[in-house]
CSV table of C-alpha atoms in Angstrom, one decimal:
chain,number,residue,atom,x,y,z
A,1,UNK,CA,-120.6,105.4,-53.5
A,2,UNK,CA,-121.2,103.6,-56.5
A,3,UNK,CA,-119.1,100.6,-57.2
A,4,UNK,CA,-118.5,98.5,-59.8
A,5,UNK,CA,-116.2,95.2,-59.9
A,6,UNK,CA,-115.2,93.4,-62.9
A,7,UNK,CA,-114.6,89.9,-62.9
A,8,UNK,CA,-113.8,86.7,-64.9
A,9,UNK,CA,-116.7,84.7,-64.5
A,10,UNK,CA,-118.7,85.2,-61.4
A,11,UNK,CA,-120.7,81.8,-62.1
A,12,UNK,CA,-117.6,79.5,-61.7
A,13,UNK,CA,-115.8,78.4,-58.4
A,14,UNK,CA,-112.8,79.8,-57.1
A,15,UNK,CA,-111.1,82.0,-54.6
A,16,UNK,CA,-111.4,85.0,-56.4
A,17,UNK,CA,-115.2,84.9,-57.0
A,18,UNK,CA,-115.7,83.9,-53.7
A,19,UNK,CA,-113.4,87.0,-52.0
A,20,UNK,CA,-115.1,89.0,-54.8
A,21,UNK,CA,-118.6,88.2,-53.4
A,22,UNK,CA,-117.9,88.3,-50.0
A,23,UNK,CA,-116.1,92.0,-50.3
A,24,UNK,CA,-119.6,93.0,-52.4
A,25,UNK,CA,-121.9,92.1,-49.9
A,26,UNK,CA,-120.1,94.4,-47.5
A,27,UNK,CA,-119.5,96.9,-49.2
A,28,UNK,CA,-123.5,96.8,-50.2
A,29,UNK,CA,-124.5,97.4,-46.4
A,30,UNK,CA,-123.7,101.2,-47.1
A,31,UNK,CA,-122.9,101.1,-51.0
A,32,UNK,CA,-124.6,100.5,-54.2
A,33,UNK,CA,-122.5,97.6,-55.5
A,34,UNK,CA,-122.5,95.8,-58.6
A,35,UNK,CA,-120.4,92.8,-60.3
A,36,UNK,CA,-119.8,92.9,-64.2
A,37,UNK,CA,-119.1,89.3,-64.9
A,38,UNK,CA,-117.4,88.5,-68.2
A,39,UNK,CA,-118.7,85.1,-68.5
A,40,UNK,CA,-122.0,83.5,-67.7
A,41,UNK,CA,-122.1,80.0,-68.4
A,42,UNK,CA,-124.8,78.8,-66.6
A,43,UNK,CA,-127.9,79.7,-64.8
A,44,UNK,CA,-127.6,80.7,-61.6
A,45,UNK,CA,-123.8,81.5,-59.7
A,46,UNK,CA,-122.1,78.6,-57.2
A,47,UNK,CA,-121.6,80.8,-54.8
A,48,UNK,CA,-125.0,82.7,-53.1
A,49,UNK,CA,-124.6,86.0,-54.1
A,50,UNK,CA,-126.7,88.6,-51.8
A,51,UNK,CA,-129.8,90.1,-53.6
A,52,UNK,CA,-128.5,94.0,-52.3
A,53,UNK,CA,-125.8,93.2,-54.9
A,54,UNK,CA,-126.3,93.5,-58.6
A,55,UNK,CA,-124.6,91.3,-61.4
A,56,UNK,CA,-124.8,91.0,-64.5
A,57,UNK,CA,-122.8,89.3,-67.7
A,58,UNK,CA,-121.3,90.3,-70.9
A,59,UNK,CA,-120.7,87.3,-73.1
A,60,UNK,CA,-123.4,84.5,-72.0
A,61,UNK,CA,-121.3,81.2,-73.0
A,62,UNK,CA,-124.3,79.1,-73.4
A,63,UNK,CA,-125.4,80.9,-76.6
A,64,UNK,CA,-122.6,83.1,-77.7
A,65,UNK,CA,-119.9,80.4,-77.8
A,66,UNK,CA,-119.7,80.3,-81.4
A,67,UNK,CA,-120.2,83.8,-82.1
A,68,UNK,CA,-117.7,84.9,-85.0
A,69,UNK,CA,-116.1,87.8,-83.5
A,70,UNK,CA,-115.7,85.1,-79.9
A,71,UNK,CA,-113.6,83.2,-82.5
A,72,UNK,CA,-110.9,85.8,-83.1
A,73,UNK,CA,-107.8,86.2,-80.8
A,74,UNK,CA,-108.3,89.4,-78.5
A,75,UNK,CA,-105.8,92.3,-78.7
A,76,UNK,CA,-106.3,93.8,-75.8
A,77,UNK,CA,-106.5,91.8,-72.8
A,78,UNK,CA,-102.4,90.5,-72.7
A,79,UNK,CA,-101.3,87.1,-74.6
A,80,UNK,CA,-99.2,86.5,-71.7
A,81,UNK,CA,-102.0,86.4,-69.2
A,82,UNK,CA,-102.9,82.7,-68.0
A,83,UNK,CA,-106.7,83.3,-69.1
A,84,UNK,CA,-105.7,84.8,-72.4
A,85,UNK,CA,-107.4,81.6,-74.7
A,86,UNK,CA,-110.8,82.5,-73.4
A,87,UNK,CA,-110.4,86.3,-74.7
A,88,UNK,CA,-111.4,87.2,-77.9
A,89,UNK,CA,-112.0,90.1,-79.8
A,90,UNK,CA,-116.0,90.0,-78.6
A,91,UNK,CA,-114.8,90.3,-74.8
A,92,UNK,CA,-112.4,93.1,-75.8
A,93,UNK,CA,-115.3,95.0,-77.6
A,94,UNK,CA,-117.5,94.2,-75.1
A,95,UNK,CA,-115.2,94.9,-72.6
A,96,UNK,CA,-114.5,98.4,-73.5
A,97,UNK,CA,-118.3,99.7,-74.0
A,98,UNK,CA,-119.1,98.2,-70.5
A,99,UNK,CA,-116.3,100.7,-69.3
A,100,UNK,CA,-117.1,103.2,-71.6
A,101,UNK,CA,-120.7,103.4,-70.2
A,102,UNK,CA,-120.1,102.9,-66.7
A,103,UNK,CA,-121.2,106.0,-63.8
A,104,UNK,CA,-119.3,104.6,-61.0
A,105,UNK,CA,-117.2,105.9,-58.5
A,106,UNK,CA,-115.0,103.1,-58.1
A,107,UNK,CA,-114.0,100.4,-60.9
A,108,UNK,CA,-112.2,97.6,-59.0
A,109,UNK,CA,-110.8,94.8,-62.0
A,110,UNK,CA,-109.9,91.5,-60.5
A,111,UNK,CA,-107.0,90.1,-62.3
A,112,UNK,CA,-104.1,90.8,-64.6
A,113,UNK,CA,-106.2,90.7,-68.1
A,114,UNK,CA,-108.9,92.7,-66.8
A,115,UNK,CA,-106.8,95.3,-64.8
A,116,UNK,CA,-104.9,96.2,-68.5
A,117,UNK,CA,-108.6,97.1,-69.7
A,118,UNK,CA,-109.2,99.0,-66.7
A,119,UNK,CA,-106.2,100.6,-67.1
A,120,UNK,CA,-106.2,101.6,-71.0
A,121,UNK,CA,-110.3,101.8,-71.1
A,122,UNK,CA,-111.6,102.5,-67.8
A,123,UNK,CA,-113.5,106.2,-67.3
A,124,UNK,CA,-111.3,109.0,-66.2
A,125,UNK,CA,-114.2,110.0,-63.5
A,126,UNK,CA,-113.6,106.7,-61.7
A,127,UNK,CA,-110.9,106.0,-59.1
A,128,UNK,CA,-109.6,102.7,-61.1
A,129,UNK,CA,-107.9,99.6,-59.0
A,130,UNK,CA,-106.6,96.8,-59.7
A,131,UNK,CA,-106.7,93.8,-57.6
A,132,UNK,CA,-104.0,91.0,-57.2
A,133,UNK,CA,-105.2,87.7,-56.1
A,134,UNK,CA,-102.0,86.3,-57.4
A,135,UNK,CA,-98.3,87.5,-57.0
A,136,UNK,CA,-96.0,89.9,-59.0
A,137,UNK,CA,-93.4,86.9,-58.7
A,138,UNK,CA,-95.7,84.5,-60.3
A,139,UNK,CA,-96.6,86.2,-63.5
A,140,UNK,CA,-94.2,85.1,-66.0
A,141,UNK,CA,-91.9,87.9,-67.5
A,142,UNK,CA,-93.8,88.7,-70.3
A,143,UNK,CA,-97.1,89.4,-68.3
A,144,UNK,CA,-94.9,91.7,-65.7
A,145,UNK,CA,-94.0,93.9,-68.7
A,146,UNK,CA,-96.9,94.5,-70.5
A,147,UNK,CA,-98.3,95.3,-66.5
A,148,UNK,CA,-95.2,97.7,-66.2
A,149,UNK,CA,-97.0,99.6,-69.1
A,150,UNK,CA,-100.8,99.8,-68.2
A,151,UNK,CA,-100.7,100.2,-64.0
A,152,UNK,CA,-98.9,103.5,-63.8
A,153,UNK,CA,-102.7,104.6,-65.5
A,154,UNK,CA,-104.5,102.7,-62.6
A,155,UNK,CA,-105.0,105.3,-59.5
A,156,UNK,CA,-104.2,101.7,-57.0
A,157,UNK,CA,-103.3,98.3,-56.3
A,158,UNK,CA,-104.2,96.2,-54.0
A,159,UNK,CA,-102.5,92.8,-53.1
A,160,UNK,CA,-103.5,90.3,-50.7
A,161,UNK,CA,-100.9,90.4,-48.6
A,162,UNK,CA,-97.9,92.8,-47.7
A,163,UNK,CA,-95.0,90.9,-48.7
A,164,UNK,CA,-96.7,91.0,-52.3
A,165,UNK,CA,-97.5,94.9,-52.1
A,166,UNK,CA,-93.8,95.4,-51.2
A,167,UNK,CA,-92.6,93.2,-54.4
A,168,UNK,CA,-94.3,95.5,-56.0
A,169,UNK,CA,-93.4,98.7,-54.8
A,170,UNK,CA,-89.6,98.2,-54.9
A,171,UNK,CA,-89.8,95.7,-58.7
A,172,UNK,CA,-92.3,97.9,-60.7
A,173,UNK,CA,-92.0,101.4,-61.5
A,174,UNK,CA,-95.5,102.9,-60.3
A,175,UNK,CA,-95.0,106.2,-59.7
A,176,UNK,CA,-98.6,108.1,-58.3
A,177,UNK,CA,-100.1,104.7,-57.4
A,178,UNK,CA,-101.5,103.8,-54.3
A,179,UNK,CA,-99.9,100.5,-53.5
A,180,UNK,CA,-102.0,98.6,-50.3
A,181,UNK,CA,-102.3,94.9,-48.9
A,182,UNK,CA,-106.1,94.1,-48.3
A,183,UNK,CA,-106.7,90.7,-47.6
A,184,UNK,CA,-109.5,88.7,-48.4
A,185,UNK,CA,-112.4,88.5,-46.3
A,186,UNK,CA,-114.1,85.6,-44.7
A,187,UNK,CA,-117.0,86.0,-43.1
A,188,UNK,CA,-118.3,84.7,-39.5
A,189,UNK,CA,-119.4,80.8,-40.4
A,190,UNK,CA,-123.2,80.5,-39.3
A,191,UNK,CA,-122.4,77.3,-37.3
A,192,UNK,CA,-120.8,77.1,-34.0
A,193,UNK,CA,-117.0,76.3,-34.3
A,194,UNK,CA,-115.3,73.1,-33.6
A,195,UNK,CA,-115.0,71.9,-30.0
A,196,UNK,CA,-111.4,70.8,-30.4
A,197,UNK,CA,-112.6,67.0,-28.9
A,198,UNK,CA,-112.7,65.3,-32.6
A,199,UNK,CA,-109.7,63.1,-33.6
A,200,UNK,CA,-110.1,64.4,-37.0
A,201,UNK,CA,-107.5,66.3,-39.3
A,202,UNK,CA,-108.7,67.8,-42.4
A,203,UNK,CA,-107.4,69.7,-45.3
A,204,UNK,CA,-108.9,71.1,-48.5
A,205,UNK,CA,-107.6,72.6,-51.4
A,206,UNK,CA,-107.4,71.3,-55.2
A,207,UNK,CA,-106.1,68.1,-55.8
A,208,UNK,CA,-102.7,69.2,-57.9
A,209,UNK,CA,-98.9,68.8,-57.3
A,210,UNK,CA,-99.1,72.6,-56.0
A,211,UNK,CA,-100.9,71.7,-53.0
A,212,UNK,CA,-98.7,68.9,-51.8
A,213,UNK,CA,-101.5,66.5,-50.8
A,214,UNK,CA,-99.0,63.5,-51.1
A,215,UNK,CA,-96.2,65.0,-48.4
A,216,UNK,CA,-98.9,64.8,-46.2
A,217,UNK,CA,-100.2,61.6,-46.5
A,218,UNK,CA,-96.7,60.2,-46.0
A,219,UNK,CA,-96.6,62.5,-43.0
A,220,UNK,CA,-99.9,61.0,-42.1
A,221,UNK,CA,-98.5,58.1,-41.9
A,222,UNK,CA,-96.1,58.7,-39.5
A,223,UNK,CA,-98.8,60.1,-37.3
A,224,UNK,CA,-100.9,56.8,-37.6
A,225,UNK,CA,-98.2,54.7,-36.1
A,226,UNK,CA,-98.7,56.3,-32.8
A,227,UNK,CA,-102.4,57.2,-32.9
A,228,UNK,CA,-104.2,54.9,-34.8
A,229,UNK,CA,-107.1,56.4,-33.7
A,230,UNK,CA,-107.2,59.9,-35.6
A,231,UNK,CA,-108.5,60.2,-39.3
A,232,UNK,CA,-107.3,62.2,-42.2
A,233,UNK,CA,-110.4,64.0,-44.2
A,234,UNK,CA,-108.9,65.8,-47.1
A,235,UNK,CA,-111.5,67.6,-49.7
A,236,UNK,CA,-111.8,68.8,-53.1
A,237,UNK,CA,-110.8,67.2,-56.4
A,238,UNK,CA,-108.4,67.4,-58.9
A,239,UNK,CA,-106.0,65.3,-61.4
A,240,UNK,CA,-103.8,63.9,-58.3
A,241,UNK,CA,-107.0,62.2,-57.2
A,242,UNK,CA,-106.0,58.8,-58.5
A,243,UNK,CA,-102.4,59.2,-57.6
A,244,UNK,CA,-103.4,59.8,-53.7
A,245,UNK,CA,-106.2,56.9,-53.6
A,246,UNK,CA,-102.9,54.8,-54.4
A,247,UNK,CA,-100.3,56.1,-52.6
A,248,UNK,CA,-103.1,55.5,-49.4
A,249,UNK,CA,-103.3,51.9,-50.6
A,250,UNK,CA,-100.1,51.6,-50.6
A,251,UNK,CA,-99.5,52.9,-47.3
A,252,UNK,CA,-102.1,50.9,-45.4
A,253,UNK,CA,-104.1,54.2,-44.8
A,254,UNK,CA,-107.6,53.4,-45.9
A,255,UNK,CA,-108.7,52.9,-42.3
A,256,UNK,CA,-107.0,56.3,-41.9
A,257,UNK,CA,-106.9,58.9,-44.4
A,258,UNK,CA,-109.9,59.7,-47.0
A,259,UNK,CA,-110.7,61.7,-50.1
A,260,UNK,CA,-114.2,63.0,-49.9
A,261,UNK,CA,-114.5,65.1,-52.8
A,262,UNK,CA,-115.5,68.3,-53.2
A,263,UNK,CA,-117.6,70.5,-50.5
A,264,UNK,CA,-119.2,73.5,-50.5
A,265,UNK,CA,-119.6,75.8,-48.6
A,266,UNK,CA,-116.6,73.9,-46.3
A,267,UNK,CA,-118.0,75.3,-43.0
A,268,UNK,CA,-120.2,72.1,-41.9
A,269,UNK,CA,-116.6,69.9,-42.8
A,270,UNK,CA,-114.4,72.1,-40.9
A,271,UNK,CA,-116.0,71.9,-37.5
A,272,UNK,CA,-115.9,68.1,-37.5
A,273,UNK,CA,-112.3,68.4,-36.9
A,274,UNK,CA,-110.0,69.5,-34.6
A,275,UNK,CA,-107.0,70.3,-37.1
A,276,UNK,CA,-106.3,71.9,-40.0
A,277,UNK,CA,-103.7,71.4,-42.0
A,278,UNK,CA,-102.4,73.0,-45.7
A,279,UNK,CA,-98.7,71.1,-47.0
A,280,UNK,CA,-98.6,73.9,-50.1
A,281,UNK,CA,-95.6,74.7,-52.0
A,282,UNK,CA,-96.8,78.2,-52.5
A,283,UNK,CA,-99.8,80.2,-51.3
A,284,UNK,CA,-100.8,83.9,-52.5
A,285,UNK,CA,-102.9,84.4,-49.6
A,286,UNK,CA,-104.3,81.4,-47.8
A,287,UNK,CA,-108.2,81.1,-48.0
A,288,UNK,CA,-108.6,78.1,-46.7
A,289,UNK,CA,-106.2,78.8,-43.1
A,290,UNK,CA,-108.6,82.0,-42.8
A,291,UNK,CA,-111.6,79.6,-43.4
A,292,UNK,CA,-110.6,77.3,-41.0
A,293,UNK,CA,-109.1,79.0,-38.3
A,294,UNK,CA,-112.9,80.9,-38.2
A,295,UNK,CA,-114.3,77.4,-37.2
A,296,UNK,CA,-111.9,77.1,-34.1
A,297,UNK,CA,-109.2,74.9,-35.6
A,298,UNK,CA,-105.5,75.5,-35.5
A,299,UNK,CA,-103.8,75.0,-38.7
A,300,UNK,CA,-101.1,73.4,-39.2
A,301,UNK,CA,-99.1,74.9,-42.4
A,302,UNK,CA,-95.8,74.5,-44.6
A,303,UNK,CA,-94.3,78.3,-44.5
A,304,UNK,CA,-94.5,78.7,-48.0
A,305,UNK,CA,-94.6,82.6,-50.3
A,306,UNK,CA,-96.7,84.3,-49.1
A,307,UNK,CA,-99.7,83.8,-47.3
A,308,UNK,CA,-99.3,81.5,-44.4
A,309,UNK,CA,-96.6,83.4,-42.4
A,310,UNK,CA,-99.0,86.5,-42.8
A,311,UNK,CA,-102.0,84.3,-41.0
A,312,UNK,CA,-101.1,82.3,-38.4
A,313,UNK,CA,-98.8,83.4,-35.8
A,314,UNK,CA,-96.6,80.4,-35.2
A,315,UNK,CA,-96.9,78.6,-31.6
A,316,UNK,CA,-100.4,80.3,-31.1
A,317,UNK,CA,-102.7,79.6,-33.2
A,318,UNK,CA,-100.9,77.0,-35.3
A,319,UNK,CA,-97.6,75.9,-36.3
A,320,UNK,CA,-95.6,77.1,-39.8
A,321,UNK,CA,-93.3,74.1,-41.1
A,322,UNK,CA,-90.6,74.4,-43.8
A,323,UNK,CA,-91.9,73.8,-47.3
A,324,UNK,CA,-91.6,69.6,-47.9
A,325,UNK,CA,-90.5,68.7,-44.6
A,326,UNK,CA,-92.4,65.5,-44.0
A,327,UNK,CA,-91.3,64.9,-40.6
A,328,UNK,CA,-91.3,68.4,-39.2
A,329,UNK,CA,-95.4,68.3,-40.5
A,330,UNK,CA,-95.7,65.3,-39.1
A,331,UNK,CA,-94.1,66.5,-35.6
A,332,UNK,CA,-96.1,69.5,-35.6
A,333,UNK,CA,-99.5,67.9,-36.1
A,334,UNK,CA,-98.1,65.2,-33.3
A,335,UNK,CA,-97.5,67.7,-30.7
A,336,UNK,CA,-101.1,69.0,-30.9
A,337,UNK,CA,-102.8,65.9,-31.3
A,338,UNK,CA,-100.6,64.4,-28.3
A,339,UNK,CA,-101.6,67.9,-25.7
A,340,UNK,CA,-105.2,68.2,-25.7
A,341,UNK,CA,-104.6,71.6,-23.6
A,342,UNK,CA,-102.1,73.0,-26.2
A,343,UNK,CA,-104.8,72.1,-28.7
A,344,UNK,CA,-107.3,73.7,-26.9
A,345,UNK,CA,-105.7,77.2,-26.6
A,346,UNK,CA,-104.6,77.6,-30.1
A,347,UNK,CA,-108.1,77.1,-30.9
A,348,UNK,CA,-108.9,79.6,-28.7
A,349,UNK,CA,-106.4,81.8,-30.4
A,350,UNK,CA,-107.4,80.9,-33.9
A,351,UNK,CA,-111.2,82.2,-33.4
A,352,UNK,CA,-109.5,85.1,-31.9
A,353,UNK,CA,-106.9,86.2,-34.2
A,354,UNK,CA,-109.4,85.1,-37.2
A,355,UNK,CA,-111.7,88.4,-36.7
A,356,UNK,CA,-109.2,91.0,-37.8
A,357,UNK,CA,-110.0,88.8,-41.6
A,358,UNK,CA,-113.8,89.5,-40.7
A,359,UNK,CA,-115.7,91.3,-43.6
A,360,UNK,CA,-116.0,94.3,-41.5
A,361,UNK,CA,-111.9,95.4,-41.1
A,362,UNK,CA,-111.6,94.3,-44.6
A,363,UNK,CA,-114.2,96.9,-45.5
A,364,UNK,CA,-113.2,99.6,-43.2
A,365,UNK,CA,-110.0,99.4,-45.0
A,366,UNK,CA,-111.2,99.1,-48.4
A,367,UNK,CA,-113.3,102.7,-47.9
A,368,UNK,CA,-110.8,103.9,-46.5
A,369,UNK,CA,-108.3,103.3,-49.4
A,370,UNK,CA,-111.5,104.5,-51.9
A,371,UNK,CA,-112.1,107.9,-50.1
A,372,UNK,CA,-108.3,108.6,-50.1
A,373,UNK,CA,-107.9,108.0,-54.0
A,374,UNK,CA,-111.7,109.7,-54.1
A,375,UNK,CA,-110.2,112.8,-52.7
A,376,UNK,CA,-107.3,112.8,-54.4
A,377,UNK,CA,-108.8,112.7,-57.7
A,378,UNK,CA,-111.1,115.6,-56.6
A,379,UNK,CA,-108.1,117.2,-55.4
A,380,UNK,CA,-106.6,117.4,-58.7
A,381,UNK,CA,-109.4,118.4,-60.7
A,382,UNK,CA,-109.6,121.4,-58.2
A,383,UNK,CA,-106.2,122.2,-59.1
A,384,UNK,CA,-106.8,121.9,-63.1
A,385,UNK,CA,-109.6,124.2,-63.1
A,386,UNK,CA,-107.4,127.4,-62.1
A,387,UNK,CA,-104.9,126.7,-65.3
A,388,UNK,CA,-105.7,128.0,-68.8
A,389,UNK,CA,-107.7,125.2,-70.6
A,390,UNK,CA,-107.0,124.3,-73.7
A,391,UNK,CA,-109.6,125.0,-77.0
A,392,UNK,CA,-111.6,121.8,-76.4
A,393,UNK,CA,-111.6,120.5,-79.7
A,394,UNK,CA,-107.3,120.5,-79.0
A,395,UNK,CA,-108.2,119.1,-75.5
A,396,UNK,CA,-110.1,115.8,-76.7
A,397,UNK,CA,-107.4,115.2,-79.8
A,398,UNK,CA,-104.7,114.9,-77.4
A,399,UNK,CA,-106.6,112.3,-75.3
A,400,UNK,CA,-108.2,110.4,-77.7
A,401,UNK,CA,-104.5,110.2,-79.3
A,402,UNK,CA,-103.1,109.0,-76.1
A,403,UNK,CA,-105.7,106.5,-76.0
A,404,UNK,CA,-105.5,105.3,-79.2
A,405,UNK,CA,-101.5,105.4,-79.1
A,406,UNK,CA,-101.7,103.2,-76.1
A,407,UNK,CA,-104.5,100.3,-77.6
A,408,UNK,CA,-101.9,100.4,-80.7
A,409,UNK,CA,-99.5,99.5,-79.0
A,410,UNK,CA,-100.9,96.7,-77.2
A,411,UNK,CA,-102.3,95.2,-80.5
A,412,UNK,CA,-99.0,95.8,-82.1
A,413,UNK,CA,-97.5,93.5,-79.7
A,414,UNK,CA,-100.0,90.7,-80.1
A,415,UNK,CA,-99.5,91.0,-83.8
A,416,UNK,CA,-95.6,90.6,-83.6
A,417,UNK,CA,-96.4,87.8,-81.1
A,418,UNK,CA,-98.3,86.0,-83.3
C-alpha cells in the first residue's frame, strides 16, 4: 500500500508528530509511507525520522513567511480550530493541490483542520481517515459542528482511546464511517528498563496548569516527611516554571524535588527512577504513562478523561487516584515507595502489560482497519459498475457541483464569522 499522512508541522515537538513518526516507520517495514508536512520551519525534524520514510513540506516558514497570499485568513481549514491563526489562504491552496495530486491508497490527516481538507478535498480513490489525537469533548461547539458537516465524507475515524470513539459514535451523526480506537504506539526503548532500586520519582509533561505539577509537589511534600531520602525529578518546561521553583522554595523542597528542563528522547531519564507519576486534570491518551511504563516503572496517575484508566490497570501495574486529591497521590506513591516487593511486581507488570502499545499490535490493527475500508471501497465500485452510468460530461457536473457547493459553504461561514 501506498500511504500518505498529513500533518501540522512534522519539524516541531509534540505528541502527535511523535505518534505520527512512530506509526510511519511501521507501517514502512511492509509499506511505502510518506509524511506531507504543512510546515517546515527549520532544517532538519526534532524527532529522527527513519530514512524508509519519506517527508516532505508545503509551506517552508523560513522563506515563505511573508508571502502575500500566507497573509490572508484561510477559508477552508475551520476558524474554530485551535491552529486556525497559522492557516491562510496559501496553506489552503497548497493544501488542496497536494490532495489533488496525490496516488495513495490511504490519506490519514492528523487533526481537526486538516481532517475538513481531507474530507472536502481528499481523492475519491483513497480510503480517507481522520485521526483524533484530542477528544470530541474538547473541541469547543463551534469546531464539533463544522466536523458534523465534513466526517460523514471521511471513510474512518480513528481515536486514541475507546471511551473517545464511543463519544463519538453515540454524539455525532456518522452514518457509513468506520469509527475505531487505535492508540498510539511507543516503541521498545533501546536501553534496559529501570531496576526498581532508585529512590527516584519522576514526571514529565509540559509545565502548565493542565498538568497539575503543583498538586504534586504539595503531595511531594507529604512524602518527604517520612522519606527524606527519595527525590522528585520532574521534566519539561513551560510558563508554570517559575511558579513551581517557588512553591519548592517555599516548601523546603530543594533538597527534594527538581525541575530539569526539557529531555529528549525521555528514555535515558525514565530508567533512573523507580516511579512514575502524571497529577493531570485531563489526558486524551497518556504518552508519557505508555512511555514510562516501557522502562519498568509503575505509574502512579490521577484518573482523569480519558487516557489513564485505559493504560494502567489499577493495583497492578500502578495506581489511578481521583483528579486533585493531594493526599490520596501522596498515599499511593507512599505505599510503593514504603513495599519494595509491591514495587517490584508492578514493574514487572508494567513492562508486561506495556507490549500490547508496541508498534507492532498498533500496526497489525491499523492494516487491518485499512484493508477493511480498502475492500469496502472496492466493494462498492464493483457494485456501480453493473448500474446505467450517467453521460460523463452529466457525471463530472454533479460532482464538481457537490464539491464546489460544499467549499462554498465553508467559506460562507468564515465570511459571516468575520
Amino acid at each position: 500500500m501506498k500511504i500518505s499522512f498529513l500533518l501540522h508541522n512534522g519539524y516541531g515537538i509534540g505528541g502527535t508528530i511523535k505518534t505520527t513518526f512512530n506509526l510511519a516507520e511501521a507501517l514502512a517495514e511492509r509499506h511505502d509511507v510518506e509524511i506531507i508536512s504543512v510546515f517546515r520551519h527549520r532544517k532538519v525534524p526534532n524527532f529522527p525520522l527513519d530514512e524508509r520514510v519519506r517527508m516532505r513540506h508545503l509551506v517552508d516558514l523560513r522563506t515563505e513567511k511573508e508571502h502575500p497570499r500566507h497573509v490572508r485568513p484561510a477559508r477552508v481549514f475551520p476558524a474554530s480550530e485551535y491552529r486556525y491563526p497559522q492557516y491562510s489562504e496559501l496553506t489552503d491552496e497548497r493544501i488542496e493541490e497536494c490532495l489533488a495530486s496525490l496516488t495513495s491508497d490511504v490519506v490519514i490527516g492528523t487533526r481537526p483542520g486538516l481532517n475538513v481538507h481531507l474530507a472536502l478535498q481528499g481523492p475519491r480513490s483513497a480510503v480517507r481517515i481522520g485521526q483524533e489525537h484530542l477528544t470530541l469533548k474538547t473541541h469547543p461547539p463551534a469546531l464539533r459542528n463544522e466536523l458534523r458537516r465534513a466526517y460523514p465524507r471521511l471513510d474512518g475515524i480513528t481515536t486514541v482511546t475507546e471511551a473517545d470513539a464511543e463519544a463519538y459514535r453515540t454524539r455525532m451523526r456518522l452514518p457509513g464511517v468506520r469509527l475505531m480506537a487505535l492508540p498510539n504506539s511507543i516503541p521498545e526503548p533501546s536501553i534496559p528498563p529501570a531496576d526498581g532500586d532508585a529512590r527516584i520519582v519522576v514526571a514529565a509533561g509540559r509545565l502548565v496548569r493542565s498538568k497539575r505539577h503543583e498538586l504534586l509537589v504539595r503531595a511531594f511534600a507529604r512524602v518527604v516527611a517520612e522519606r527524606p531520602d527519595w527525590q522528585l525529578r520532574i521534566y519539561g518546561n513551560g510558563d508554570q516554571e517559575e511558579p513551581l521553583r517557588e512553591l519548592i522554595n517555599e516548601l523546603g523542597l530543594y533538597n527534594n524535588a527538581f525541575l530539569m528542563g526539557k529531555a529528549t528522547p525521555m528514555d535515558g531519564e525514565w530508567v533512573k527512577a523507580s516511579i512514575a507519576t502524571v497529577t493531570s486534570s485531563f489526558e486524551p491518551f497518556g504518552m508519557t504513562i505508555v512511555e514510562a511504563m516501557r522502562s519498568g516503572l509503575p505509574v502512579v496517575s490521577t484518573d482523569c478523561e480519558y487516557g489513564p484508566a485505559e493504560i494502567i490497570r489499577d493495583g497492578e501495574d500502578g495506581r489511578l487516584v481521583p483528579v486533585g486529591d493531594e493526599e490520596a497521590l501522596a498515599g499511593a506513591l507512599l505505599d510503593l515507595i514504603r513495599d519494595d516487593a509491591l514495587r517490584h511486581r508492578m514493574r514487572a507488570a508494567a513492562l508486561e502489560n506495556s507490549r500490547r502499545y508496541d508498534p507492532v499490535p498498533v500496526v497489525a490493527q491499523a492494516e487491518a482497519l485499512f484493508e477493511e475500508l480498502l475492500e469496502r471501497k472496492r466493494s462498492m465500485r464493483g457494485r456501480l459498475r453493473f448500474r446505467v452510468p450517467a453521460p460523463a460530461h452529466v457525471a463530472h457536473t454533479v460532482r464538481d457541483l457537490a464539491m464546489a457547493a460544499a467549499i462554498t459553504t465553508v467559506r460562507g461561514l468564515r465570511k459571516v464569522r468575520r
